[in-house]
Amino acid sequence: MNVGDWALLLTAATAAGWVDAVVGGGGLILIPALFLVAPQLTPQAALATNKLTAFTGTSAAVITFARRIQMNWRLLVPAGLLAAVASALGAATVSRIDKDVFIPLIMAVLVSVAVFVTIRPQLGTTLAKDPPTRRKVVAVVLLSAGLLGFYDGLFGPGTGTFLIISFATFLGTEFVRSAAMAKVINLGSNLGALVFFAATGHVLWALGLSMAVCNVIGAVTGSRMALSKGAGFVRITLLIVVIAMVIRLGWQQFG
């Protein structure tokens, strides 16, 4: 790769880290950039290298959020481990899924998310008046970790976004707290897929670690902005990213 290629990938890695830390969806920035610079990459190599980069950025985001937001580690750690196992299973299944059916389905879900957030302006900006029971919290977090962890290993884009929406909708948590919880589970799902891809020899370590440095910078910056600017900022960013995801996936599928 020439200097211009490296500049593009490092810039994309920084932007992906920022977006991932705030609302998720950084893979839709970095994976296309990888294919643009190295079109000869297999899908598994691109996904695997993205997971290495994303894992480091998500780790930095978790540390940044944890310094400012009280976390329920007794629940989130097991949820993260569940997401790791589910993600590894998803990664093992990736070659067996018909993307021509799967991508339009994800697009439909993303459009539904955008409409849902738009018509409910209070979602994620205020705490629920009636806090959920402990049983409901455990059920929602573990179910989200299992299902979305599997999805992250299988395909990936928007995992953090779906986690944030799930927590805000079913638990009534603010977007910033939802983002912090999502990062812990997303860390587990990134690790699970990364371990599988590494074991099967698909990770481009030198490239992935180089991009990881910039991804960490973007992740720390994004998580700090989410903490300082609050739920309203996260909500607007979420809507922008969801719309961008739909456009990007639509172009990939039908363009």
XYZ file of C-alpha atoms in Angstrom:
255
model
C 0.000 0.000 0.000
C 1.136 3.539 -0.696
C 1.033 6.542 1.646
C -2.404 7.563 0.408
C -3.804 4.109 1.173
C -2.422 4.210 4.708
C -3.810 7.716 5.256
C -7.266 6.587 4.126
C -7.305 3.542 6.387
C -5.998 5.373 9.452
C -8.532 8.167 8.958
C -11.316 5.616 8.501
C -10.191 3.780 11.653
C -10.336 7.013 13.675
C -13.804 7.862 12.375
C -15.004 4.301 12.987
C -13.783 4.421 16.582
C -15.629 7.704 17.191
C -18.901 6.458 15.709
C -18.658 3.092 17.466
C -18.131 4.722 20.862
C -21.161 6.997 20.509
C -23.793 4.854 18.786
C -22.164 1.863 17.078
C -21.859 1.195 13.364
C -18.168 1.894 12.882
C -17.796 -1.238 10.776
C -19.750 0.418 7.984
C -16.928 2.947 7.731
C -13.902 0.714 8.108
C -14.926 -2.390 6.162
C -15.700 -0.480 2.923
C -12.395 1.381 3.342
C -10.558 -1.946 3.594
C -12.176 -3.214 0.397
C -11.441 0.075 -1.363
C -7.721 -0.088 -0.560
C -7.390 -3.882 -0.867
C -10.186 -5.235 -3.090
C -8.504 -8.640 -3.140
C -9.378 -9.223 0.540
C -11.791 -12.030 1.327
C -14.893 -11.075 3.369
C -13.525 -13.127 6.280
C -10.193 -11.249 6.234
C -11.926 -7.870 6.147
C -14.311 -8.792 8.979
C -11.486 -10.349 11.021
C -9.177 -7.341 10.684
C -12.049 -4.997 11.488
C -12.765 -7.019 14.644
C -9.167 -6.641 15.809
C -9.346 -2.884 15.319
C -12.815 -2.609 16.863
C -11.834 -4.675 19.905
C -9.100 -2.236 20.885
C -11.312 0.807 20.328
C -14.210 -0.720 22.261
C -11.858 -1.531 25.135
C -10.827 2.128 25.327
C -14.468 3.240 25.193
C -15.423 0.890 28.035
C -12.635 2.270 30.235
C -13.659 5.868 29.465
C -17.350 5.263 30.203
C -16.606 3.234 33.350
C -14.728 6.172 34.882
C -17.864 8.336 34.743
C -20.825 5.946 34.830
C -21.578 3.360 37.489
C -21.760 -0.052 35.839
C -23.564 -3.193 36.990
C -20.513 -5.402 36.447
C -22.145 -8.445 38.079
C -24.593 -8.468 35.174
C -22.572 -6.933 32.360
C -19.530 -9.221 32.667
C -21.585 -12.433 32.262
C -23.520 -10.710 29.463
C -20.252 -9.849 27.740
C -19.068 -13.452 28.031
C -22.380 -14.671 26.607
C -21.990 -12.219 23.721
C -18.468 -13.545 23.096
C -19.679 -17.132 22.782
C -22.650 -16.115 20.621
C -20.417 -13.989 18.398
C -17.981 -16.853 17.843
C -20.912 -19.026 16.776
C -22.068 -16.264 14.445
C -18.609 -15.974 12.921
C -18.577 -19.728 12.349
C -21.895 -19.426 10.505
C -21.016 -16.422 8.343
C -20.303 -18.409 5.161
C -23.683 -20.155 5.303
C -25.932 -17.092 5.242
C -27.517 -15.764 2.046
C -26.544 -12.086 2.137
C -29.105 -11.306 -0.599
C -31.824 -12.048 1.943
C -30.026 -10.962 5.101
C -28.991 -7.425 4.115
C -32.495 -6.240 3.065
C -33.819 -7.595 6.361
C -31.266 -5.571 8.318
C -32.118 -2.492 6.227
C -35.786 -2.890 7.131
C -34.909 -3.146 10.821
C -32.712 -0.028 10.613
C -35.476 1.974 8.923
C -37.843 0.866 11.686
C -35.307 2.019 14.286
C -35.006 5.458 12.639
C -38.794 5.883 12.509
C -39.175 4.664 16.096
C -36.575 7.076 17.475
C -38.024 9.963 15.443
C -41.625 9.535 16.635
C -40.520 9.070 20.243
C -38.337 12.126 20.950
C -38.201 11.357 24.671
C -36.732 7.910 24.117
C -33.310 7.709 25.688
C -33.293 11.358 26.751
C -35.036 10.872 30.099
C -35.070 8.096 32.659
C -38.105 5.826 32.914
C -40.555 6.939 35.629
C -40.959 3.365 36.820
C -37.573 1.614 36.977
C -37.655 -1.940 35.582
C -37.507 -4.890 37.932
C -34.221 -6.692 38.393
C -35.656 -9.730 36.618
C -36.552 -7.624 33.582
C -33.117 -5.978 33.513
C -31.367 -9.362 33.615
C -33.666 -10.797 30.929
C -33.268 -7.848 28.541
C -29.487 -7.586 28.941
C -28.804 -11.315 28.567
C -31.235 -11.765 25.672
C -29.744 -8.765 23.877
C -26.226 -10.070 24.513
C -27.047 -13.491 23.087
C -29.007 -12.431 20.007
C -26.971 -9.366 19.070
C -23.710 -11.077 19.949
C -24.558 -13.758 17.390
C -25.483 -11.065 14.862
C -22.191 -9.257 15.488
C -20.153 -12.334 14.639
C -22.370 -13.146 11.667
C -22.532 -9.706 10.046
C -21.892 -6.904 12.541
C -22.938 -3.433 11.327
C -25.133 -1.653 13.834
C -24.679 -4.053 16.759
C -23.980 -1.210 19.182
C -26.917 0.751 17.774
C -29.306 -2.156 18.283
C -28.029 -2.654 21.836
C -28.548 1.023 22.692
C -32.081 1.003 21.283
C -32.895 -2.221 23.151
C -31.791 -0.821 26.505
C -33.464 2.565 25.977
C -36.729 0.965 24.836
C -37.120 -1.962 27.207
C -35.276 -0.672 30.281
C -35.926 3.071 29.949
C -32.255 3.979 30.362
C -30.823 7.185 28.941
C -28.856 6.947 25.712
C -25.529 7.698 27.386
C -25.965 4.932 29.962
C -27.299 2.641 27.247
C -24.181 3.373 25.179
C -21.935 2.546 28.145
C -23.719 -0.781 28.737
C -23.655 -1.550 25.021
C -19.895 -1.072 24.852
C -19.287 -3.754 27.496
C -21.380 -6.303 25.609
C -19.938 -5.177 22.279
C -16.455 -5.727 23.725
C -17.403 -9.335 24.413
C -18.873 -9.874 20.942
C -15.808 -8.350 19.282
C -13.556 -10.634 21.326
C -15.549 -13.761 20.505
C -15.478 -13.131 16.752
C -11.818 -12.106 16.896
C -10.798 -15.322 18.661
C -12.602 -17.402 16.034
C -11.144 -15.473 13.096
C -7.660 -15.574 14.624
C -7.887 -19.331 15.162
C -8.857 -19.797 11.518
C -6.020 -17.567 10.271
C -8.023 -14.679 8.801
C -6.650 -11.728 10.826
C -4.168 -9.355 9.137
C -2.316 -8.508 12.339
C 0.082 -5.781 11.172
C -2.636 -3.843 9.377
C -5.190 -4.336 12.127
C -2.869 -3.231 14.929
C -1.826 -0.138 12.975
C -5.453 0.902 12.548
C -6.164 -0.005 16.171
C -4.096 2.933 17.436
C -6.255 5.418 15.510
C -9.424 3.555 16.433
C -8.579 3.981 20.121
C -8.096 7.728 19.624
C -11.488 7.961 17.927
C -13.173 5.811 20.580
C -11.860 7.843 23.515
C -12.841 11.102 21.810
C -16.314 9.796 20.967
C -17.065 8.432 24.422
C -15.920 11.680 26.067
C -18.158 13.698 23.749
C -21.116 11.416 24.534
C -20.528 11.920 28.258
C -20.128 15.701 28.016
C -22.878 16.465 25.495
C -25.477 14.074 26.839
C -28.412 12.073 25.534
C -29.600 14.641 22.990
C -26.265 14.520 21.175
C -26.280 10.719 21.163
C -29.863 10.670 19.826
C -29.035 12.943 16.881
C -25.860 11.010 16.108
C -27.775 7.755 16.288
C -30.330 8.943 13.719
C -27.578 10.166 11.364
C -25.661 6.892 11.628
C -28.781 4.749 11.133
C -29.707 6.683 7.977
C -26.119 6.371 6.732
C -26.207 2.614 7.391
C -29.387 2.203 5.364
C -27.912 4.187 2.450
C -24.615 2.281 2.590
C -26.263 -1.150 2.774
C -28.714 -0.187 0.038
C -25.860 0.874 -2.233
C -23.996 -2.343 -1.443
C -27.048 -4.475 -2.171
C -28.684 -2.695 -5.095
C -26.142 -0.181 -6.432
